[in-house]
Amino acid sequence: MTAFKSSVSLSSVNGGHAKAGEVHVIIGPMFAGKTTGLLRRIKSESSSGRTVAMIKSSKDTRYAKDSVVTHDGLKFPCWALPDLASFQHKLGDDEYQKNLISRVICVYRQLDVIGIDEAQFFEDLYDFCCKAADHDGKTIIVAGLDGDYLRRSFGSMLDVIPLADTVTKLTARCEVCGGRAFFTWRKTSETKTELIGGSDLYMPVCRQHYVSGESAMESTRTVLESFKVPNDSQTEVSAVM
């Protein structure tokens, strides 16, 4: 896999001795810099001579299929997977990967650090972190949304917090008032939890403007229902906050 060449920098294997792993969690609303923080940490670990790999959900195809990409364009090669259980299987314990410059032994047991972006999409996140950190001695850095657009827990992100050595809660900038944004507001009337998009569908907001936006949306629904507008003729209405 050519994309893996930049995300692997082999270091010496730890002499076969058991070592303790770590779990670090980065959470927050959209546009809070979670992916940027993850990439900064992964690049720092790689520069220190540790073997690194990056994973993201194959559901996230917004910018690139085989790279983790921040909203401002920073990129890092990754494995795009439907689940985390397939990661070790894909690497194998004795598989050789070639890059364009040299032959690189790319095996799971030699990895020191694994970054996971958009981690809320992985149903097996808790099990993977347990095994990788507790039994395999890996450092796992997880970044994802802690809450969905309704401020409910998203996927397994909150489940891994009890496993974590550190938890970092980032904030964004409220698009309405410029204050600290803790929540993600969905601009459309779509109600399914997993609706992947960027600034076209979401914006970060503070508590005040999240609540006022909810009130505005509820008022809009009430007005539409009072006029009995048929579903097929309704247009999506974004809240004015």
C-alpha positions as semicolon CSV with decimal commas, in nm:
position;residue;x (nm);y (nm);z (nm)
1;M;0,000;0,000;0,000
2;T;0,177;0,311;-0,122
3;A;-0,006;0,541;0,118
4;F;0,151;0,364;0,413
5;K;0,506;0,453;0,320
6;S;0,488;0,799;0,475
7;S;0,305;0,686;0,786
8;V;0,563;0,423;0,881
9;S;0,902;0,507;1,020
10;L;1,051;0,191;1,163
11;S;1,226;0,196;1,496
12;S;1,393;-0,082;1,685
13;V;1,168;-0,343;1,839
14;N;1,167;-0,351;2,217
15;G;1,372;-0,667;2,270
16;G;1,064;-0,881;2,322
17;H;1,001;-0,741;2,670
18;A;0,643;-0,661;2,766
19;K;0,572;-0,290;2,789
20;A;0,274;-0,088;2,900
21;G;0,068;0,083;2,635
22;E;-0,119;0,412;2,655
23;V;-0,451;0,554;2,537
24;H;-0,491;0,926;2,469
25;V;-0,830;1,068;2,370
26;I;-0,898;1,395;2,186
27;I;-1,264;1,500;2,175
28;G;-1,468;1,807;2,088
29;P;-1,716;1,947;1,836
30;M;-1,654;1,979;1,466
31;F;-1,393;2,236;1,359
32;A;-1,219;2,224;1,699
33;G;-0,886;2,104;1,558
34;K;-0,909;1,741;1,669
35;T;-0,750;1,600;1,353
36;T;-0,483;1,871;1,358
37;G;-0,396;1,778;1,716
38;L;-0,383;1,410;1,625
39;L;-0,153;1,471;1,326
40;R;0,074;1,693;1,534
41;R;0,111;1,416;1,793
42;I;0,166;1,144;1,531
43;K;0,431;1,347;1,350
44;S;0,606;1,420;1,679
45;E;0,613;1,050;1,766
46;S;0,748;0,965;1,421
47;S;1,018;1,232;1,448
48;S;1,122;1,074;1,778
49;G;1,193;0,748;1,596
50;R;0,879;0,562;1,693
51;T;0,691;0,347;1,442
52;V;0,355;0,505;1,361
53;A;0,043;0,425;1,163
54;M;-0,277;0,619;1,105
55;I;-0,629;0,478;1,066
56;K;-0,956;0,642;0,969
57;S;-1,303;0,512;0,896
58;S;-1,368;0,418;0,534
59;K;-1,699;0,605;0,573
60;D;-1,510;0,934;0,565
61;T;-1,444;1,013;0,198
62;R;-1,478;1,392;0,221
63;Y;-1,124;1,486;0,117
64;A;-0,924;1,173;0,027
65;K;-0,973;0,798;0,046
66;D;-0,624;0,708;0,170
67;S;-0,529;1,013;0,378
68;V;-0,636;1,186;0,695
69;V;-0,703;1,547;0,595
70;T;-0,775;1,844;0,820
71;H;-1,031;2,110;0,731
72;D;-0,746;2,346;0,639
73;G;-0,576;2,096;0,408
74;L;-0,306;1,919;0,612
75;K;-0,267;1,557;0,500
76;F;-0,122;1,233;0,633
77;P;-0,141;0,887;0,470
78;C;-0,362;0,635;0,645
79;W;-0,543;0,304;0,635
80;A;-0,914;0,358;0,559
81;L;-1,096;0,068;0,723
82;P;-1,458;-0,036;0,790
83;D;-1,360;-0,163;1,137
84;L;-1,052;-0,174;1,358
85;A;-1,046;-0,552;1,390
86;S;-0,929;-0,577;1,030
87;F;-0,619;-0,361;1,091
88;Q;-0,388;-0,626;1,233
89;H;-0,521;-0,875;0,980
90;K;-0,432;-0,642;0,693
91;L;-0,080;-0,584;0,822
92;G;-0,027;-0,940;0,931
93;D;0,268;-1,046;1,142
94;D;0,503;-1,126;0,855
95;E;0,380;-0,919;0,563
96;Y;0,631;-0,716;0,362
97;Q;0,528;-0,382;0,219
98;K;0,731;-0,204;-0,047
99;N;0,757;0,167;-0,095
100;L;0,914;0,347;-0,388
101;I;1,251;0,392;-0,219
102;S;1,325;0,083;-0,015
103;R;1,176;-0,235;0,126
104;V;1,009;-0,178;0,460
105;I;0,902;-0,449;0,701
106;C;0,554;-0,342;0,796
107;V;0,416;-0,564;1,070
108;Y;0,172;-0,493;1,350
109;R;0,403;-0,609;1,627
110;Q;0,660;-0,343;1,531
111;L;0,419;-0,052;1,556
112;D;0,466;0,177;1,855
113;V;0,192;0,433;1,797
114;I;-0,147;0,407;1,625
115;G;-0,358;0,715;1,551
116;I;-0,733;0,679;1,493
117;D;-0,922;0,968;1,333
118;E;-1,303;1,004;1,323
119;A;-1,303;0,731;1,586
120;Q;-1,674;0,767;1,661
121;F;-1,747;0,563;1,348
122;F;-1,573;0,249;1,477
123;E;-1,808;0,022;1,671
124;D;-1,517;-0,191;1,795
125;L;-1,316;0,107;1,926
126;Y;-1,326;-0,002;2,291
127;D;-1,217;-0,360;2,221
128;F;-0,937;-0,247;1,990
129;C;-0,798;0,005;2,240
130;C;-0,811;-0,252;2,520
131;K;-0,617;-0,511;2,323
132;A;-0,369;-0,274;2,160
133;A;-0,279;-0,084;2,478
134;D;-0,326;-0,342;2,754
135;H;-0,192;-0,651;2,579
136;D;0,017;-0,532;2,283
137;G;0,188;-0,232;2,445
138;K;0,080;0,019;2,180
139;T;0,023;0,390;2,229
140;I;-0,321;0,468;2,088
141;I;-0,421;0,826;2,009
142;V;-0,792;0,857;1,940
143;A;-0,963;1,165;1,795
144;G;-1,335;1,206;1,735
145;L;-1,665;1,366;1,820
146;D;-1,785;1,308;2,174
147;G;-2,140;1,417;2,087
148;D;-2,365;1,423;1,783
149;Y;-2,571;1,718;1,663
150;L;-2,832;1,642;1,932
151;R;-2,560;1,646;2,202
152;R;-2,594;1,273;2,260
153;S;-2,293;1,044;2,295
154;F;-2,159;0,948;1,952
155;G;-2,057;0,588;1,886
156;S;-1,803;0,443;2,129
157;M;-1,603;0,761;2,188
158;L;-1,714;0,807;2,548
159;D;-1,669;0,436;2,618
160;V;-1,291;0,464;2,580
161;I;-1,253;0,749;2,830
162;P;-1,225;0,507;3,127
163;L;-0,934;0,343;2,940
164;A;-0,754;0,671;2,875
165;D;-0,430;0,800;3,022
166;T;-0,527;1,150;2,910
167;V;-0,842;1,314;2,774
168;T;-0,827;1,646;2,589
169;K;-1,152;1,835;2,528
170;L;-1,108;2,093;2,252
171;T;-1,339;2,380;2,168
172;A;-1,410;2,559;1,842
173;R;-1,520;2,917;1,769
174;C;-1,894;2,980;1,767
175;E;-1,992;3,089;1,417
176;V;-2,264;3,315;1,556
177;C;-2,092;3,514;1,831
178;G;-1,727;3,413;1,815
179;G;-1,729;3,267;2,166
180;R;-1,611;2,922;2,267
181;A;-1,809;2,652;2,088
182;F;-1,866;2,320;2,263
183;F;-2,138;2,182;2,037
184;T;-2,202;2,094;1,674
185;W;-2,510;2,241;1,505
186;R;-2,657;2,068;1,199
187;K;-2,778;2,312;0,936
188;T;-3,027;2,079;0,769
189;S;-3,343;1,901;0,883
190;E;-3,193;1,556;0,820
191;T;-3,229;1,346;1,135
192;K;-3,004;1,044;1,086
193;T;-2,707;1,037;1,322
194;E;-2,437;0,960;1,066
195;L;-2,445;1,234;0,804
196;I;-2,090;1,299;0,691
197;G;-2,011;1,650;0,576
198;G;-1,821;1,968;0,646
199;S;-1,913;2,334;0,679
200;D;-2,191;2,279;0,426
201;L;-2,383;2,076;0,685
202;Y;-2,241;2,170;1,025
203;M;-2,116;2,460;1,230
204;P;-1,976;2,492;1,583
205;V;-2,185;2,690;1,831
206;C;-2,176;2,794;2,197
207;R;-2,441;2,682;2,445
208;Q;-2,650;2,997;2,406
209;H;-2,676;2,971;2,031
210;Y;-2,726;2,597;2,034
211;V;-3,029;2,641;2,260
212;S;-3,165;2,940;2,065
213;G;-3,117;2,746;1,744
214;E;-3,315;2,453;1,883
215;S;-3,593;2,694;1,979
216;A;-3,595;2,845;1,631
217;M;-3,612;2,502;1,468
218;E;-3,899;2,399;1,695
219;S;-4,086;2,720;1,610
220;T;-4,033;2,651;1,241
221;R;-4,173;2,299;1,277
222;T;-4,477;2,434;1,461
223;V;-4,547;2,690;1,188
224;L;-4,511;2,432;0,911
225;E;-4,741;2,192;1,090
226;S;-5,001;2,465;1,145
227;F;-5,010;2,530;0,772
228;K;-5,016;2,154;0,707
229;V;-4,754;2,178;0,436
230;P;-4,722;1,839;0,256
231;N;-4,390;1,664;0,318
232;D;-4,304;1,652;-0,051
233;S;-4,333;2,028;-0,086
234;Q;-4,145;2,130;0,227
235;T;-3,810;2,292;0,190
236;E;-3,528;2,251;0,437
237;V;-3,509;2,542;0,676
238;S;-3,193;2,638;0,859
239;A;-3,230;2,805;1,195
240;V;-3,157;3,175;1,217
241;M;-2,961;3,233;1,533
